[in-house]
Short mmCIF file of C-alpha atoms and ligand atoms in Angstrom, two decimals:
data_model
loop_
_atom_site.label_atom_id
_atom_site.label_comp_id
_atom_site.label_asym_id
_atom_site.label_seq_id
_atom_site.Cartn_x
_atom_site.Cartn_y
_atom_site.Cartn_z
CA UNK P 1 0.03 -0.07 0.30
CA UNK P 2 0.78 3.59 -0.82
CA UNK P 3 2.41 5.69 2.48
CA UNK P 4 3.49 9.50 2.65
CA UNK P 5 7.22 8.68 4.62
CA UNK P 6 10.24 10.61 5.77
CA UNK P 7 13.79 10.08 7.85
CA UNK P 8 13.07 12.17 10.66
CA UNK P 9 16.47 14.71 10.53
CA UNK P 10 16.73 14.54 6.65
CA UNK P 11 15.45 17.18 4.79
CA UNK P 12 13.71 16.30 2.19
CA UNK P 13 13.42 13.18 2.57
CA UNK P 14 9.51 13.05 2.50
CA UNK P 15 9.01 10.32 -0.78
CA UNK P 16 5.12 8.82 -1.74
CA UNK P 17 6.43 5.32 -0.04
CA UNK P 18 4.98 0.95 -1.08
CA UNK P 19 5.37 -0.81 2.76
CA UNK P 20 3.92 -3.21 4.18
CA UNK P 21 0.20 -3.79 5.34
CA UNK P 22 -0.14 -2.29 8.72
CA UNK P 23 1.16 -5.28 11.72
CA UNK P 24 -0.91 -5.89 13.87
CA UNK P 25 0.51 -5.12 16.52
CA UNK P 26 -1.13 -1.83 15.79
CA UNK P 27 -4.06 -2.26 16.76
CA UNK P 28 -7.72 -5.14 16.28
CA UNK P 29 -9.35 -2.29 14.00
CA UNK P 30 -7.66 -2.46 10.88
CA UNK P 31 -8.87 0.94 8.67
CA UNK P 32 -9.01 3.21 5.68
CA UNK P 33 -7.72 5.79 5.15
CA UNK P 34 -10.22 9.00 4.20
CA UNK P 35 -8.13 11.64 4.42
CA UNK P 36 -5.12 13.08 6.49
CA UNK P 37 -5.12 16.42 7.50
CA UNK P 38 -1.60 18.61 7.01
CA UNK P 39 -0.14 21.71 9.47
CA UNK P 40 3.28 22.99 10.82
CA UNK P 41 4.02 19.66 12.68
CA UNK P 42 3.82 17.28 9.65
CA UNK P 43 6.07 20.24 8.07
CA UNK P 44 8.33 20.90 10.94
CA UNK P 45 9.04 17.02 9.93
CA UNK P 46 9.60 16.93 7.07
CA UNK P 47 12.17 20.00 7.09
CA UNK P 48 13.95 17.53 8.90
CA UNK P 49 13.95 19.53 12.23
CA UNK P 50 11.82 17.25 13.77
CA UNK P 51 10.15 13.59 14.25
CA UNK P 52 11.70 10.44 15.58
CA UNK P 53 11.22 7.35 13.37
CA UNK P 54 10.05 3.78 15.46
CA UNK P 55 13.66 2.13 15.31
CA UNK P 56 17.01 4.18 14.07
CA UNK P 57 17.88 4.43 10.43
CA UNK P 58 13.64 4.31 9.74
CA UNK P 59 11.65 5.45 7.83
CA UNK P 60 8.35 7.14 9.85
CA UNK P 61 5.00 7.47 7.83
CA UNK P 62 3.21 11.25 8.40
CA UNK P 63 0.54 12.02 9.12
CA UNK P 64 -1.49 12.65 12.26
CA UNK P 65 -4.43 14.54 11.02
CA UNK P 66 -6.09 11.44 10.77
CA UNK P 67 -10.05 10.24 8.86
CA UNK P 68 -10.84 7.10 8.30
CA UNK P 69 -12.99 4.03 8.10
CA UNK P 70 -13.25 0.32 9.79
CA UNK P 71 -12.69 -2.21 6.84
CA UNK P 72 -12.48 -5.13 10.22
CA UNK P 73 -12.73 -4.76 13.59
CA UNK P 74 -13.63 -7.89 16.66
CA UNK P 75 -17.09 -7.52 17.84
CA UNK P 76 -16.21 -6.90 21.29
CA UNK P 77 -13.52 -4.22 20.33
CA UNK P 78 -17.74 -1.85 19.45
CA UNK P 79 -16.60 -0.56 16.14
CA UNK P 80 -18.17 -2.57 12.90
CA UNK P 81 -16.74 -2.36 9.57
CA UNK P 82 -18.21 1.30 7.61
CA UNK P 83 -17.86 3.15 10.86
CA UNK P 84 -15.95 6.74 10.56
CA UNK P 85 -13.10 7.41 13.22
CA UNK P 86 -10.05 9.63 14.13
CA UNK P 87 -7.54 8.26 15.97
CA UNK P 88 -5.63 9.39 19.28
CA UNK P 89 -2.21 10.57 18.56
CA UNK P 90 -0.30 10.70 21.81
CA UNK P 91 0.93 7.08 23.12
CA UNK P 92 0.94 6.61 27.25
CA UNK P 93 4.95 6.47 28.33
CA UNK P 94 5.50 2.68 29.45
CA UNK P 95 6.48 3.49 32.52
CA UNK P 96 4.11 4.99 32.34
CA UNK P 97 4.30 8.14 34.47
CA UNK P 98 1.70 8.96 37.36
CA UNK P 99 -0.11 11.32 33.83
CA UNK P 100 -0.04 8.44 30.90
CA UNK P 101 -1.26 6.40 34.34
CA UNK P 102 -4.43 8.07 34.79
CA UNK P 103 -5.55 8.13 30.49
CA UNK P 104 -3.67 12.12 31.45
CA UNK P 105 -1.05 11.35 28.72
CA UNK P 106 -1.35 14.76 26.94
CA UNK P 107 0.09 15.99 30.51
CA UNK P 108 2.72 13.13 30.45
CA UNK P 109 5.59 13.58 33.02
CA UNK P 110 8.64 12.09 31.71
CA UNK P 111 8.67 12.97 28.17
CA UNK P 112 8.75 8.93 27.44
CA UNK P 113 5.36 9.11 25.08
CA UNK P 114 4.79 8.54 21.81
CA UNK P 115 2.75 9.91 19.45
CA UNK P 116 1.65 8.63 15.08
CA UNK P 117 3.30 9.76 12.80
CA UNK P 118 5.64 12.60 14.80
CA UNK P 119 7.19 10.38 17.84
CA UNK P 120 8.81 7.33 17.60
CA UNK P 121 5.01 5.37 15.88
CA UNK P 122 4.55 5.14 12.82
CA UNK P 123 1.27 7.53 11.66
CA UNK P 124 -2.27 7.92 9.79
CA UNK P 125 -0.75 9.31 6.63
CA UNK P 126 -0.87 5.38 4.72
CA UNK P 127 -4.04 3.84 2.67
CA UNK P 128 -4.83 2.17 5.29
CA UNK P 129 -3.89 1.75 9.24
CA UNK P 130 -4.28 -0.37 12.16
CA UNK P 131 -5.13 1.06 15.57
CA UNK P 132 -5.31 -0.05 19.24
CA UNK P 133 -9.76 0.86 19.82
CA UNK P 134 -9.10 2.39 23.37
CA UNK P 135 -6.83 4.75 20.81
CA UNK P 136 -9.76 5.10 18.68
CA UNK P 137 -13.49 7.99 18.60
CA UNK P 138 -16.75 6.97 16.23
CA UNK P 139 -17.48 9.33 14.69
CA UNK P 140 -20.76 10.64 14.21
CA UNK P 141 -21.80 11.75 10.82
CA UNK P 142 -20.21 14.64 9.76
CA UNK P 143 -20.92 15.67 5.81
CA UNK P 144 -17.68 14.12 3.77
CA UNK P 145 -14.69 14.94 5.17
CA UNK P 146 -15.29 17.36 7.48
CA UNK P 147 -14.21 14.20 10.64
CA UNK P 148 -10.22 15.22 9.53
CA UNK P 149 -10.98 18.55 11.83
CA UNK P 150 -11.56 16.71 15.16
CA UNK P 151 -7.78 16.48 15.66
CA UNK P 152 -6.51 20.57 15.93
CA UNK P 153 -10.10 20.37 16.95
CA UNK P 154 -8.90 18.56 20.28
CA UNK P 155 -5.78 20.77 20.69
CA UNK P 156 -7.85 23.11 21.22
CA UNK P 157 -10.37 21.40 23.41
CA UNK P 158 -7.34 21.04 25.61
CA UNK P 159 -5.89 24.80 25.98
CA UNK P 160 -10.27 25.36 26.76
CA UNK P 161 -10.08 22.46 29.17
CA UNK P 162 -7.07 24.00 31.08
CA UNK P 163 -8.09 26.97 30.50
CA UNK P 164 -11.35 26.65 32.69
CA UNK P 165 -9.23 24.61 35.53
CA UNK P 166 -7.40 27.76 35.56
CA UNK P 167 -9.80 30.15 36.19
CA UNK P 168 -12.03 27.97 38.63
CA UNK P 169 -8.77 28.93 41.10
CA UNK P 170 -10.38 31.99 42.22
CA UNK P 171 -14.57 31.74 42.67
CA UNK P 172 -15.75 34.58 40.76
CA UNK P 173 -13.56 34.26 37.28
CA UNK P 174 -16.34 35.47 35.15
CA UNK P 175 -14.29 36.15 31.55
CA UNK P 176 -16.03 37.95 29.11
CA UNK P 177 -13.23 39.35 25.81
CA UNK P 178 -10.69 37.56 24.72
CA UNK P 179 -7.82 37.13 22.06
CA UNK P 180 -6.62 35.19 19.63
CA UNK P 181 -3.22 35.93 17.84
CA UNK P 182 -3.42 34.28 15.18
CA UNK P 183 -6.40 32.93 12.72
CA UNK P 184 -5.19 28.92 11.46
CA UNK P 185 -6.58 26.52 11.56
CA UNK P 186 -5.58 26.19 15.49
CA UNK P 187 -6.73 29.61 15.71
CA UNK P 188 -9.83 29.83 14.22
CA UNK P 189 -11.20 26.97 15.94
CA UNK P 190 -10.09 27.89 19.04
CA UNK P 191 -12.43 31.46 18.57
CA UNK P 192 -15.49 28.86 17.87
CA UNK P 193 -15.60 27.57 21.41
CA UNK P 194 -14.53 31.78 22.68
CA UNK P 195 -18.45 32.07 20.33
CA UNK P 196 -19.82 28.92 21.66
CA UNK P 197 -19.40 29.74 25.07
CA UNK P 198 -20.31 32.97 25.28
CA UNK P 199 -17.86 35.09 25.56
CA UNK P 200 -17.04 37.91 23.19
CA UNK P 201 -13.79 37.39 20.53
CA UNK P 202 -11.77 39.27 18.94
CA UNK P 203 -8.82 37.68 16.73
CA UNK P 204 -5.54 39.29 15.02
CA UNK P 205 -3.65 38.29 12.61
CA UNK P 206 -1.63 40.15 10.28
CA UNK P 207 -3.24 40.25 7.32
CA UNK P 208 -6.37 41.62 6.26
CA UNK P 209 -6.96 39.55 2.64
CA UNK P 210 -8.18 36.36 1.60
CA UNK P 211 -10.99 34.06 3.50
CA UNK P 212 -9.96 34.95 7.40
CA UNK P 213 -11.95 37.51 8.20
CA UNK P 214 -15.14 37.03 7.07
CA UNK P 215 -14.20 33.26 9.07
CA UNK P 216 -13.97 35.44 11.68
CA UNK P 217 -17.03 37.83 11.29
CA UNK P 218 -19.55 35.17 10.46
CA UNK P 219 -18.70 33.61 13.31
CA UNK P 220 -19.49 35.67 15.31
CA UNK P 221 -16.45 37.48 15.88
CA UNK P 222 -14.68 40.48 15.87
CA UNK P 223 -11.53 40.65 12.90
CA UNK P 224 -8.15 42.83 14.32
CA UNK P 225 -5.55 42.90 11.57
CA UNK P 226 -2.54 45.00 11.75
CA UNK P 227 0.29 45.51 14.70
CA UNK P 228 -0.66 44.26 17.61
CA UNK P 229 -0.56 47.98 18.82
CA UNK P 230 -3.90 48.66 17.86
CA UNK P 231 -5.56 45.86 20.13
CA UNK P 232 -3.59 47.81 22.94
CA UNK P 233 -6.59 48.62 25.11
CA UNK P 234 -8.75 45.32 24.58
CA UNK P 235 -7.61 44.47 27.67
CA UNK P 236 -9.02 40.17 27.54
CA UNK P 237 -9.76 38.08 29.75
CA UNK P 238 -7.73 35.26 28.24
CA UNK P 239 -5.66 35.35 25.36
CA UNK P 240 -5.36 31.92 22.83
CA UNK P 241 -2.32 32.91 21.10
CA UNK P 242 -1.66 30.28 18.23
CA UNK P 243 1.07 31.79 16.32
CA UNK P 244 4.73 30.98 18.19
CA UNK P 245 5.30 33.91 16.61
CA UNK P 246 8.52 35.48 18.77
CA UNK P 247 7.21 39.24 18.54
CA UNK P 248 3.96 38.16 18.45
CA UNK P 249 3.81 36.53 22.08
CA UNK P 250 6.31 38.86 23.23
CA UNK P 251 3.84 41.47 22.68
CA UNK P 252 0.21 39.65 24.50
CA UNK P 253 2.05 39.25 27.51
CA UNK P 254 1.48 40.92 29.91
CA UNK P 255 -1.30 42.48 28.10
CA UNK P 256 -4.73 41.11 29.91
CA UNK P 257 -6.89 42.09 32.37
CA UNK P 258 -6.53 42.30 35.41
CA UNK P 259 -6.43 37.98 37.22
CA UNK P 260 -5.81 37.51 32.71
CA UNK P 261 -5.25 34.08 31.54
CA UNK P 262 -2.53 33.79 28.64
CA UNK P 263 -2.21 29.54 26.83
CA UNK P 264 0.75 29.67 24.23
CA UNK P 265 -0.74 27.46 22.09
CA UNK P 266 1.72 27.15 18.91
CA UNK P 267 5.07 26.93 18.46
CA UNK P 268 7.01 28.55 15.39
CA UNK P 269 10.42 30.33 15.33
CA UNK P 270 13.35 29.71 17.70
CA UNK P 271 14.63 33.97 17.01
CA UNK P 272 14.85 36.52 19.38
CA UNK P 273 12.23 38.96 20.54
CA UNK P 274 13.03 41.86 22.52
CA UNK P 275 11.05 41.56 25.60
CA UNK P 276 11.14 43.86 28.89
CA UNK P 277 10.72 40.93 31.68
CA UNK P 278 10.63 43.44 34.30
CA UNK P 279 8.10 44.41 33.40
CA UNK P 280 6.43 41.76 32.36
CA UNK P 281 6.65 40.02 36.54
CA UNK P 282 4.91 43.41 37.47
CA UNK P 283 1.91 43.05 36.04
CA UNK P 284 2.01 39.49 36.55
CA UNK P 285 2.21 39.37 40.14
CA UNK P 286 0.45 43.10 40.77
CA UNK P 287 -3.07 41.26 38.63
CA UNK P 288 -2.37 37.98 39.50
CA UNK P 289 -2.33 36.80 36.55
CA UNK P 290 -0.68 33.66 34.35
CA UNK P 291 0.46 32.63 30.98
CA UNK P 292 0.58 28.52 30.09
CA UNK P 293 1.16 26.38 27.30
CA UNK P 294 -0.90 24.18 26.37
CA UNK P 295 -0.33 20.68 23.44
CA UNK P 296 -1.61 17.55 22.92
CA UNK P 297 -5.18 16.17 23.97
CA UNK P 298 -6.38 13.06 25.96
CA UNK P 299 -8.96 11.26 25.47
CA UNK P 300 -11.58 13.46 27.46
CA UNK P 301 -10.21 16.52 24.71
CA UNK P 302 -11.49 14.13 22.08
CA UNK P 303 -15.06 14.73 23.19
CA UNK P 304 -15.60 17.87 23.84
CA UNK P 305 -13.33 18.13 20.33
CA UNK P 306 -16.58 15.86 18.85
CA UNK P 307 -19.18 18.13 20.35
CA UNK P 308 -18.14 21.48 20.09
CA UNK P 309 -17.57 20.56 16.26
CA UNK P 310 -21.25 18.58 16.69
CA UNK P 311 -23.00 22.15 17.83
CA UNK P 312 -20.80 24.25 14.49
CA UNK P 313 -22.44 25.57 11.72
CA UNK P 314 -21.29 22.51 9.32
CA UNK P 315 -21.59 25.00 5.99
CA UNK P 316 -18.71 27.26 8.56
CA UNK P 317 -16.70 24.20 9.50
CA UNK P 318 -16.73 23.42 5.21
CA UNK P 319 -15.15 26.61 4.86
CA UNK P 320 -12.12 25.30 6.91
CA UNK P 321 -10.81 23.26 4.55
CA UNK P 322 -9.12 25.02 2.07
CA UNK P 323 -7.87 23.23 -0.76
CA UNK P 324 -7.72 19.38 -0.93
CA UNK P 325 -5.73 16.82 -2.75
CA UNK P 326 -4.75 13.54 -3.76
CA UNK P 327 -2.11 11.43 -2.43
CA UNK P 328 -0.35 11.56 -5.39
CA UNK P 329 0.02 14.74 -5.01
CA UNK P 330 0.22 14.60 -1.57
CA UNK P 331 3.61 17.05 -1.88
CA UNK P 332 1.48 19.51 -2.77
CA UNK P 333 -0.35 19.95 0.26
CA UNK P 334 3.42 21.08 2.33
CA UNK P 335 3.59 24.11 0.09
CA UNK P 336 1.34 27.37 1.30
CA UNK P 337 -0.99 28.56 -0.86
CA UNK P 338 -2.82 31.52 -0.85
CA UNK P 339 -6.72 31.63 0.71
CA UNK P 340 -5.27 28.50 3.21
CA UNK P 341 -6.38 27.69 5.81
CA UNK P 342 -6.71 23.22 6.78
CA UNK P 343 -4.96 21.53 4.06
CA UNK P 344 -5.55 17.91 3.69
CA UNK P 345 -4.57 14.92 1.05
CA UNK P 346 -7.63 13.77 -0.04
CA UNK P 347 -7.66 9.77 -0.16
CA UNK P 348 -10.84 9.23 -2.12
CA UNK P 349 -9.76 11.58 -4.76
C1 LIG A 1 0.13 17.64 17.97
C2 LIG A 1 0.00 16.83 18.91
C3 LIG A 1 1.05 17.15 19.21
C4 LIG A 1 2.42 17.75 19.53
C5 LIG A 1 3.46 18.31 19.27
C6 LIG A 1 0.35 19.12 17.27
O1 LIG A 1 0.77 19.24 16.33
O2 LIG A 1 -0.92 18.26 16.98
O3 LIG A 1 -0.62 16.27 18.65
O4 LIG A 1 1.63 16.56 20.40
O5 LIG A 1 2.48 18.12 18.12
O6 LIG A 1 4.02 16.94 18.80
#
């Protein structure tokens, strides 16, 4: 069968390969891939900057944003042929640490976790894959390939889950205004959650062209372009930073309303940005602010994601999938094109 593979650590080593059928050791549920979402992490792996093969010298099957249809599953698995499923990305570390042992592998304490298509485990970017029933999620019917948005939505669900938990550190927390920095798929989905929670949502993006401003307006949010200085007076209660850009991070830190929460959810370049740490510290201490990072998702977050997607307008969600490429032209999914939001490899084309 065909699969997108890469030699982690080696620039531009990705290619469409012929690989053996997935081994039973990957799980009892056999799945036909319908679609695979591509994100910044995949681009980083293809650039040689990230990723880990299952064994030394081996190629890694790429892909962690899955959507598939069950071909075969044991009756006791709870899955049946024809079910649409999404695969969870992370697997607990083998020790396991207290977090992984309790099903909270997204909070792994020793770094020994693996991630399909990213770290030490083959991904979902193959015509067929196998998965353990406990790491697969059965989707309620959604039009077309919308289910491929589940994995990025689970990341956003985790961020919002932790924001809510942090908010509960004092009894009278009543956030009203949310600022999302960045309007890629994670930013737009973060805005969707904010709107679904009844907050006033502002989304900042450098650009004012393309489909994103209208997507934000159609959601009920406010789009801001230009520089973050223009939104300096907003005083958001919650900031979700999705760009990972040091210059943007430097501007959002220490600019919330008192007892504000900043969630860092993006990973960008390692280059430096000038930042007044003394001013930041003063703001943090005198206002009881919190800044935290969020990555990955456990099963509960996938369930939160399924709920958010079920309640969202399906046309709006469909507009997030801006480009589909067939498996034979998979490499085009990694290119940046004007108007791109979520680009997917559509295995049904
Ligand atoms: C994935 C996460 C993963 C992270 C770090 C992201 O792109 O969505 O599941 O934990 O990369 O590897």
